Amino acid sequence: MKIQHIFFDLDNTLWDHRRNAYLTLKDIFIREKVSEKYNLNFEDFHREYFTINERLWEQIRDGEIDKDYLRKHRFYDSFLFFGIDDLELAQLFEDNFLDEILNYNDLVEGAFDLLEYLSGKNYQLHILSNGFMEVTYRKCELSGIKNYFKTITSADEINIRKPHPEIYEYALNKAGAEKEESMMIGDDWIADVEGGKSFGLKVIFFDVFNDNYKAPDVTVIKKLSEIKTLL
């Protein structure tokens, strides 16, 4: 069957989470005078935070921890790495981060052009994100891409995340889509590619961070603009 429904991951596939998070954290770091208080360089802090946060998100994806654990530990563990045992500071970062990240809404290069192109081709477009429900919809709204999507689904809605089949089933039912006419596009090899394939979807891996994963039956792109030659 011809592809009619395209499900996009959001963070780092369309919405530039890595850049937006970096800018947000830098704002909070400077405002709270962390360098002056603890003689800590922002770039060093951010590098360690990024490593810890990525690992925690992988654990959430794999069902090893829950959302509350991540929110309690990602900043606390980052500061603790530098010998800074300051739970109050870590919680301040956490409380401000989710609200303030929405002050930055840069999209991945080519996102607007691709959505405009696909809409013009009459594809039904959808978001399927593992991100927090409280910010997923607002990211789409504030970045100006919300109206391109027929449905916006966060895994929080059923507390089951990609790559588990239940979240794919839920998203397709919500969209009124059949597997045979649906495709998943995302930057996470396990959640988006392996999860989508296992569920029975066609998949495109957006290798935005040069992870260089490959499989015989998986299309790999380095830029969003490449999708225009495929669909």
PDB file of C-alpha atoms in Angstrom:
ATOM      1  CA  MET A   1       0.000   0.000   0.000  1.00  0.00           C
ATOM      2  CA  LYS A   2       1.079   3.570  -0.663  1.00  0.00           C
ATOM      3  CA  ILE A   3       2.353   5.549   2.349  1.00  0.00           C
ATOM      4  CA  GLN A   4      -0.302   7.979   3.553  1.00  0.00           C
ATOM      5  CA  HIS A   5       0.646   8.619   7.201  1.00  0.00           C
ATOM      6  CA  ILE A   6       4.086   9.809   8.319  1.00  0.00           C
ATOM      7  CA  PHE A   7       4.957   9.766  12.025  1.00  0.00           C
ATOM      8  CA  PHE A   8       7.828  11.998  13.076  1.00  0.00           C
ATOM      9  CA  ASP A   9       9.805  11.876  16.262  1.00  0.00           C
ATOM     10  CA  LEU A  10      10.075  15.446  17.601  1.00  0.00           C
ATOM     11  CA  ASP A  11      13.270  16.126  19.568  1.00  0.00           C
ATOM     12  CA  ASN A  12      16.353  16.312  17.345  1.00  0.00           C
ATOM     13  CA  THR A  13      14.323  15.116  14.363  1.00  0.00           C
ATOM     14  CA  LEU A  14      12.324  18.316  13.797  1.00  0.00           C
ATOM     15  CA  TRP A  15      12.747  20.391  16.965  1.00  0.00           C
ATOM     16  CA  ASP A  16      16.439  21.091  17.701  1.00  0.00           C
ATOM     17  CA  HIS A  17      16.475  19.885  21.293  1.00  0.00           C
ATOM     18  CA  ARG A  18      20.250  19.735  21.597  1.00  0.00           C
ATOM     19  CA  ARG A  19      20.715  23.397  20.678  1.00  0.00           C
ATOM     20  CA  ASN A  20      17.648  24.671  22.538  1.00  0.00           C
ATOM     21  CA  ALA A  21      18.639  22.820  25.714  1.00  0.00           C
ATOM     22  CA  TYR A  22      22.209  24.112  25.509  1.00  0.00           C
ATOM     23  CA  LEU A  23      21.053  27.735  25.290  1.00  0.00           C
ATOM     24  CA  THR A  24      18.507  27.300  28.088  1.00  0.00           C
ATOM     25  CA  LEU A  25      20.988  25.704  30.472  1.00  0.00           C
ATOM     26  CA  LYS A  26      23.543  28.401  29.755  1.00  0.00           C
ATOM     27  CA  ASP A  27      20.974  31.065  30.705  1.00  0.00           C
ATOM     28  CA  ILE A  28      20.186  29.364  34.022  1.00  0.00           C
ATOM     29  CA  PHE A  29      23.849  28.651  34.750  1.00  0.00           C
ATOM     30  CA  ILE A  30      24.810  32.312  34.289  1.00  0.00           C
ATOM     31  CA  ARG A  31      21.784  33.637  36.182  1.00  0.00           C
ATOM     32  CA  GLU A  32      22.522  31.425  39.201  1.00  0.00           C
ATOM     33  CA  LYS A  33      26.213  32.420  39.145  1.00  0.00           C
ATOM     34  CA  VAL A  34      27.322  28.781  39.274  1.00  0.00           C
ATOM     35  CA  SER A  35      30.808  29.612  37.988  1.00  0.00           C
ATOM     36  CA  GLU A  36      31.365  32.145  40.745  1.00  0.00           C
ATOM     37  CA  LYS A  37      29.939  29.943  43.501  1.00  0.00           C
ATOM     38  CA  TYR A  38      31.612  26.681  42.552  1.00  0.00           C
ATOM     39  CA  ASN A  39      34.429  27.574  40.130  1.00  0.00           C
ATOM     40  CA  LEU A  40      32.769  25.422  37.476  1.00  0.00           C
ATOM     41  CA  ASN A  41      33.003  26.105  33.739  1.00  0.00           C
ATOM     42  CA  PHE A  42      29.705  25.888  31.840  1.00  0.00           C
ATOM     43  CA  GLU A  43      31.113  23.871  28.942  1.00  0.00           C
ATOM     44  CA  ASP A  44      32.476  21.255  31.357  1.00  0.00           C
ATOM     45  CA  PHE A  45      29.151  21.120  33.171  1.00  0.00           C
ATOM     46  CA  HIS A  46      27.150  20.864  29.969  1.00  0.00           C
ATOM     47  CA  ARG A  47      29.331  18.085  28.577  1.00  0.00           C
ATOM     48  CA  GLU A  48      28.769  15.966  31.703  1.00  0.00           C
ATOM     49  CA  TYR A  49      25.073  16.854  31.893  1.00  0.00           C
ATOM     50  CA  PHE A  50      24.613  15.811  28.276  1.00  0.00           C
ATOM     51  CA  THR A  51      26.226  12.417  28.919  1.00  0.00           C
ATOM     52  CA  ILE A  52      24.161  11.771  32.045  1.00  0.00           C
ATOM     53  CA  ASN A  53      20.895  12.979  30.517  1.00  0.00           C
ATOM     54  CA  GLU A  54      21.337  10.822  27.412  1.00  0.00           C
ATOM     55  CA  ARG A  55      21.980   7.764  29.571  1.00  0.00           C
ATOM     56  CA  LEU A  56      18.916   8.444  31.733  1.00  0.00           C
ATOM     57  CA  TRP A  57      16.705   8.863  28.670  1.00  0.00           C
ATOM     58  CA  GLU A  58      17.965   5.520  27.374  1.00  0.00           C
ATOM     59  CA  GLN A  59      17.005   3.983  30.734  1.00  0.00           C
ATOM     60  CA  ILE A  60      13.533   5.520  30.490  1.00  0.00           C
ATOM     61  CA  ARG A  61      13.174   4.168  26.956  1.00  0.00           C
ATOM     62  CA  ASP A  62      14.232   0.720  28.159  1.00  0.00           C
ATOM     63  CA  GLY A  63      11.854   0.803  31.141  1.00  0.00           C
ATOM     64  CA  GLU A  64      14.618   0.778  33.774  1.00  0.00           C
ATOM     65  CA  ILE A  65      13.623   4.080  35.429  1.00  0.00           C
ATOM     66  CA  ASP A  66      10.620   6.388  35.350  1.00  0.00           C
ATOM     67  CA  LYS A  67      10.176  10.053  34.529  1.00  0.00           C
ATOM     68  CA  ASP A  68      10.343  11.159  38.171  1.00  0.00           C
ATOM     69  CA  TYR A  69      13.718   9.457  38.631  1.00  0.00           C
ATOM     70  CA  LEU A  70      15.125  11.262  35.611  1.00  0.00           C
ATOM     71  CA  ARG A  71      13.858  14.626  36.781  1.00  0.00           C
ATOM     72  CA  LYS A  72      15.350  14.088  40.232  1.00  0.00           C
ATOM     73  CA  HIS A  73      18.751  12.913  39.060  1.00  0.00           C
ATOM     74  CA  ARG A  74      19.814  14.488  35.772  1.00  0.00           C
ATOM     75  CA  PHE A  75      20.989  17.776  37.276  1.00  0.00           C
ATOM     76  CA  TYR A  76      21.817  16.468  40.729  1.00  0.00           C
ATOM     77  CA  ASP A  77      24.084  13.748  39.317  1.00  0.00           C
ATOM     78  CA  SER A  78      25.683  16.244  36.926  1.00  0.00           C
ATOM     79  CA  PHE A  79      26.652  18.591  39.737  1.00  0.00           C
ATOM     80  CA  LEU A  80      27.678  15.674  41.943  1.00  0.00           C
ATOM     81  CA  PHE A  81      30.178  14.591  39.268  1.00  0.00           C
ATOM     82  CA  PHE A  82      32.056  17.830  40.049  1.00  0.00           C
ATOM     83  CA  GLY A  83      31.798  17.309  43.817  1.00  0.00           C
ATOM     84  CA  ILE A  84      28.860  19.713  44.178  1.00  0.00           C
ATOM     85  CA  ASP A  85      26.277  18.129  46.483  1.00  0.00           C
ATOM     86  CA  ASP A  86      23.553  20.771  46.194  1.00  0.00           C
ATOM     87  CA  LEU A  87      20.079  19.296  45.865  1.00  0.00           C
ATOM     88  CA  GLU A  88      18.448  22.727  46.038  1.00  0.00           C
ATOM     89  CA  LEU A  89      20.468  23.991  43.077  1.00  0.00           C
ATOM     90  CA  ALA A  90      19.763  20.853  41.076  1.00  0.00           C
ATOM     91  CA  GLN A  91      16.034  21.162  41.733  1.00  0.00           C
ATOM     92  CA  LEU A  92      16.107  24.818  40.739  1.00  0.00           C
ATOM     93  CA  PHE A  93      17.637  23.835  37.399  1.00  0.00           C
ATOM     94  CA  GLU A  94      14.998  21.139  36.916  1.00  0.00           C
ATOM     95  CA  ASP A  95      12.090  23.404  37.831  1.00  0.00           C
ATOM     96  CA  ASN A  96      13.206  26.138  35.443  1.00  0.00           C
ATOM     97  CA  PHE A  97      14.485  24.021  32.573  1.00  0.00           C
ATOM     98  CA  LEU A  98      11.209  22.683  31.157  1.00  0.00           C
ATOM     99  CA  ASP A  99       9.551  26.098  31.194  1.00  0.00           C
ATOM    100  CA  GLU A 100      12.488  28.095  29.926  1.00  0.00           C
ATOM    101  CA  ILE A 101      13.491  25.722  27.135  1.00  0.00           C
ATOM    102  CA  LEU A 102      10.322  26.873  25.394  1.00  0.00           C
ATOM    103  CA  ASN A 103      11.929  30.312  25.074  1.00  0.00           C
ATOM    104  CA  TYR A 104      14.093  28.711  22.403  1.00  0.00           C
ATOM    105  CA  ASN A 105      12.417  26.995  19.486  1.00  0.00           C
ATOM    106  CA  ASP A 106      15.026  26.455  16.807  1.00  0.00           C
ATOM    107  CA  LEU A 107      14.133  23.718  14.372  1.00  0.00           C
ATOM    108  CA  VAL A 108      16.477  21.248  12.729  1.00  0.00           C
ATOM    109  CA  GLU A 109      17.710  22.540   9.375  1.00  0.00           C
ATOM    110  CA  GLY A 110      15.177  21.859   6.650  1.00  0.00           C
ATOM    111  CA  ALA A 111      12.260  21.021   8.959  1.00  0.00           C
ATOM    112  CA  PHE A 112       9.869  23.737   7.747  1.00  0.00           C
ATOM    113  CA  ASP A 113      10.615  23.103   4.097  1.00  0.00           C
ATOM    114  CA  LEU A 114      10.080  19.358   4.503  1.00  0.00           C
ATOM    115  CA  LEU A 115       6.764  19.733   6.331  1.00  0.00           C
ATOM    116  CA  GLU A 116       5.550  22.167   3.696  1.00  0.00           C
ATOM    117  CA  TYR A 117       6.600  19.769   0.941  1.00  0.00           C
ATOM    118  CA  LEU A 118       4.937  16.723   2.514  1.00  0.00           C
ATOM    119  CA  SER A 119       1.750  18.642   3.270  1.00  0.00           C
ATOM    120  CA  GLY A 120       1.646  19.737  -0.346  1.00  0.00           C
ATOM    121  CA  LYS A 121       1.843  16.075  -1.332  1.00  0.00           C
ATOM    122  CA  ASN A 122      -1.228  15.408   0.883  1.00  0.00           C
ATOM    123  CA  TYR A 123       0.525  13.126   3.361  1.00  0.00           C
ATOM    124  CA  GLN A 124      -1.105  12.960   6.802  1.00  0.00           C
ATOM    125  CA  LEU A 125       1.596  14.053   9.255  1.00  0.00           C
ATOM    126  CA  HIS A 126       1.840  13.105  12.944  1.00  0.00           C
ATOM    127  CA  ILE A 127       4.160  13.513  15.915  1.00  0.00           C
ATOM    128  CA  LEU A 128       5.070  10.498  18.067  1.00  0.00           C
ATOM    129  CA  SER A 129       7.431  11.567  20.835  1.00  0.00           C
ATOM    130  CA  ASN A 130       8.961   9.963  23.904  1.00  0.00           C
ATOM    131  CA  GLY A 131       9.247  13.444  25.410  1.00  0.00           C
ATOM    132  CA  PHE A 132       7.253  14.812  28.324  1.00  0.00           C
ATOM    133  CA  MET A 133       3.602  15.482  27.533  1.00  0.00           C
ATOM    134  CA  GLU A 134       3.649  18.880  29.253  1.00  0.00           C
ATOM    135  CA  VAL A 135       6.105  20.282  26.715  1.00  0.00           C
ATOM    136  CA  THR A 136       5.624  18.220  23.530  1.00  0.00           C
ATOM    137  CA  TYR A 137       2.501  20.056  22.335  1.00  0.00           C
ATOM    138  CA  ARG A 138       3.899  23.465  23.313  1.00  0.00           C
ATOM    139  CA  LYS A 139       7.151  22.817  21.420  1.00  0.00           C
ATOM    140  CA  CYS A 140       5.100  22.221  18.287  1.00  0.00           C
ATOM    141  CA  GLU A 141       2.927  25.253  18.936  1.00  0.00           C
ATOM    142  CA  LEU A 142       5.667  27.739  19.826  1.00  0.00           C
ATOM    143  CA  SER A 143       7.966  26.669  16.995  1.00  0.00           C
ATOM    144  CA  GLY A 144       5.171  27.212  14.480  1.00  0.00           C
ATOM    145  CA  ILE A 145       4.811  23.628  13.217  1.00  0.00           C
ATOM    146  CA  LYS A 146       1.686  22.483  15.104  1.00  0.00           C
ATOM    147  CA  ASN A 147      -0.720  23.039  12.235  1.00  0.00           C
ATOM    148  CA  TYR A 148       1.145  20.627   9.974  1.00  0.00           C
ATOM    149  CA  PHE A 149       0.138  17.676  12.176  1.00  0.00           C
ATOM    150  CA  LYS A 150      -3.116  15.797  12.324  1.00  0.00           C
ATOM    151  CA  THR A 151      -2.167  14.247  15.689  1.00  0.00           C
ATOM    152  CA  ILE A 152       0.495  14.950  18.304  1.00  0.00           C
ATOM    153  CA  THR A 153       1.150  11.978  20.587  1.00  0.00           C
ATOM    154  CA  SER A 154       3.377  11.863  23.652  1.00  0.00           C
ATOM    155  CA  ALA A 155       4.296   8.525  25.177  1.00  0.00           C
ATOM    156  CA  ASP A 156       3.287  10.009  28.535  1.00  0.00           C
ATOM    157  CA  GLU A 157      -0.333   9.655  27.452  1.00  0.00           C
ATOM    158  CA  ILE A 158      -0.182   5.921  28.180  1.00  0.00           C
ATOM    159  CA  ASN A 159       3.149   5.874  30.061  1.00  0.00           C
ATOM    160  CA  ILE A 160       4.673   3.488  27.520  1.00  0.00           C
ATOM    161  CA  ARG A 161       7.537   4.639  25.325  1.00  0.00           C
ATOM    162  CA  LYS A 162       8.986   3.738  21.980  1.00  0.00           C
ATOM    163  CA  PRO A 163      10.219   1.131  21.042  1.00  0.00           C
ATOM    164  CA  HIS A 164       7.360  -0.740  22.763  1.00  0.00           C
ATOM    165  CA  PRO A 165       4.592  -1.740  20.342  1.00  0.00           C
ATOM    166  CA  GLU A 166       1.798  -0.434  22.578  1.00  0.00           C
ATOM    167  CA  ILE A 167       2.741   3.212  21.971  1.00  0.00           C
ATOM    168  CA  TYR A 168       2.839   2.640  18.223  1.00  0.00           C
ATOM    169  CA  GLU A 169      -0.546   0.930  18.380  1.00  0.00           C
ATOM    170  CA  TYR A 170      -1.937   3.829  20.396  1.00  0.00           C
ATOM    171  CA  ALA A 171      -0.549   6.467  18.016  1.00  0.00           C
ATOM    172  CA  LEU A 172      -1.841   4.733  14.900  1.00  0.00           C
ATOM    173  CA  ASN A 173      -5.301   4.250  16.424  1.00  0.00           C
ATOM    174  CA  LYS A 174      -5.351   7.913  17.406  1.00  0.00           C
ATOM    175  CA  ALA A 175      -4.415   8.843  13.839  1.00  0.00           C
ATOM    176  CA  GLY A 176      -6.848   6.407  12.207  1.00  0.00           C
ATOM    177  CA  ALA A 177      -3.910   4.919  10.307  1.00  0.00           C
ATOM    178  CA  GLU A 178      -3.058   1.383   9.188  1.00  0.00           C
ATOM    179  CA  LYS A 179       0.434  -0.081   9.558  1.00  0.00           C
ATOM    180  CA  GLU A 180       0.757  -0.809   5.849  1.00  0.00           C
ATOM    181  CA  GLU A 181       0.245   2.845   4.935  1.00  0.00           C
ATOM    182  CA  SER A 182       2.404   4.349   7.680  1.00  0.00           C
ATOM    183  CA  MET A 183       6.038   5.352   8.133  1.00  0.00           C
ATOM    184  CA  MET A 184       8.189   6.373  11.138  1.00  0.00           C
ATOM    185  CA  ILE A 185      11.000   8.930  10.814  1.00  0.00           C
ATOM    186  CA  GLY A 186      13.321   9.565  13.753  1.00  0.00           C
ATOM    187  CA  ASP A 187      16.853   9.958  15.079  1.00  0.00           C
ATOM    188  CA  ASP A 188      16.842   7.184  17.724  1.00  0.00           C
ATOM    189  CA  TRP A 189      17.907   3.847  16.256  1.00  0.00           C
ATOM    190  CA  ILE A 190      16.290   1.757  18.985  1.00  0.00           C
ATOM    191  CA  ALA A 191      13.135   3.756  19.684  1.00  0.00           C
ATOM    192  CA  ASP A 192      12.269   4.921  16.179  1.00  0.00           C
ATOM    193  CA  VAL A 193      13.924   2.455  13.796  1.00  0.00           C
ATOM    194  CA  GLU A 194      13.915  -0.863  15.640  1.00  0.00           C
ATOM    195  CA  GLY A 195      10.638  -0.020  17.371  1.00  0.00           C
ATOM    196  CA  GLY A 196       8.948   1.078  14.174  1.00  0.00           C
ATOM    197  CA  LYS A 197      10.227  -1.889  12.173  1.00  0.00           C
ATOM    198  CA  SER A 198       9.194  -4.399  14.828  1.00  0.00           C
ATOM    199  CA  PHE A 199       5.714  -2.938  14.826  1.00  0.00           C
ATOM    200  CA  GLY A 200       5.499  -3.283  11.058  1.00  0.00           C
ATOM    201  CA  LEU A 201       6.122   0.257   9.827  1.00  0.00           C
ATOM    202  CA  LYS A 202       8.404   1.453   7.097  1.00  0.00           C
ATOM    203  CA  VAL A 203      11.167   3.519   8.711  1.00  0.00           C
ATOM    204  CA  ILE A 204      13.687   6.231   7.880  1.00  0.00           C
ATOM    205  CA  PHE A 205      16.639   6.768  10.212  1.00  0.00           C
ATOM    206  CA  PHE A 206      17.686  10.414  10.475  1.00  0.00           C
ATOM    207  CA  ASP A 207      21.354  10.067  11.397  1.00  0.00           C
ATOM    208  CA  VAL A 208      21.629  13.642  12.619  1.00  0.00           C
ATOM    209  CA  PHE A 209      24.490  12.875  15.044  1.00  0.00           C
ATOM    210  CA  ASN A 210      26.480  10.574  12.738  1.00  0.00           C
ATOM    211  CA  ASP A 211      25.859   7.428  14.757  1.00  0.00           C
ATOM    212  CA  ASN A 212      26.396   5.434  11.548  1.00  0.00           C
ATOM    213  CA  TYR A 213      23.906   2.675  12.352  1.00  0.00           C
ATOM    214  CA  LYS A 214      22.938   0.632   9.311  1.00  0.00           C
ATOM    215  CA  ALA A 215      20.639  -2.223   8.366  1.00  0.00           C
ATOM    216  CA  PRO A 216      19.889  -3.691   4.946  1.00  0.00           C
ATOM    217  CA  ASP A 217      16.231  -2.658   4.933  1.00  0.00           C
ATOM    218  CA  VAL A 218      16.556   0.772   6.581  1.00  0.00           C
ATOM    219  CA  THR A 219      16.862   4.029   4.655  1.00  0.00           C
ATOM    220  CA  VAL A 220      19.401   6.352   6.295  1.00  0.00           C
ATOM    221  CA  ILE A 221      19.512  10.104   5.731  1.00  0.00           C
ATOM    222  CA  LYS A 222      21.890  12.781   7.002  1.00  0.00           C
ATOM    223  CA  LYS A 223      19.701  15.791   6.150  1.00  0.00           C
ATOM    224  CA  LEU A 224      15.929  16.213   6.251  1.00  0.00           C
ATOM    225  CA  SER A 225      15.961  17.553   2.702  1.00  0.00           C
ATOM    226  CA  GLU A 226      16.888  14.059   1.466  1.00  0.00           C
ATOM    227  CA  ILE A 227      13.361  12.877   2.308  1.00  0.00           C
ATOM    228  CA  LYS A 228      12.022  14.926  -0.591  1.00  0.00           C
ATOM    229  CA  THR A 229      13.766  12.552  -2.990  1.00  0.00           C
ATOM    230  CA  LEU A 230      12.194   9.539  -1.296  1.00  0.00           C
ATOM    231  CA  LEU A 231       8.541  10.565  -0.952  1.00  0.00           C
TER     232      LEU A 231
END
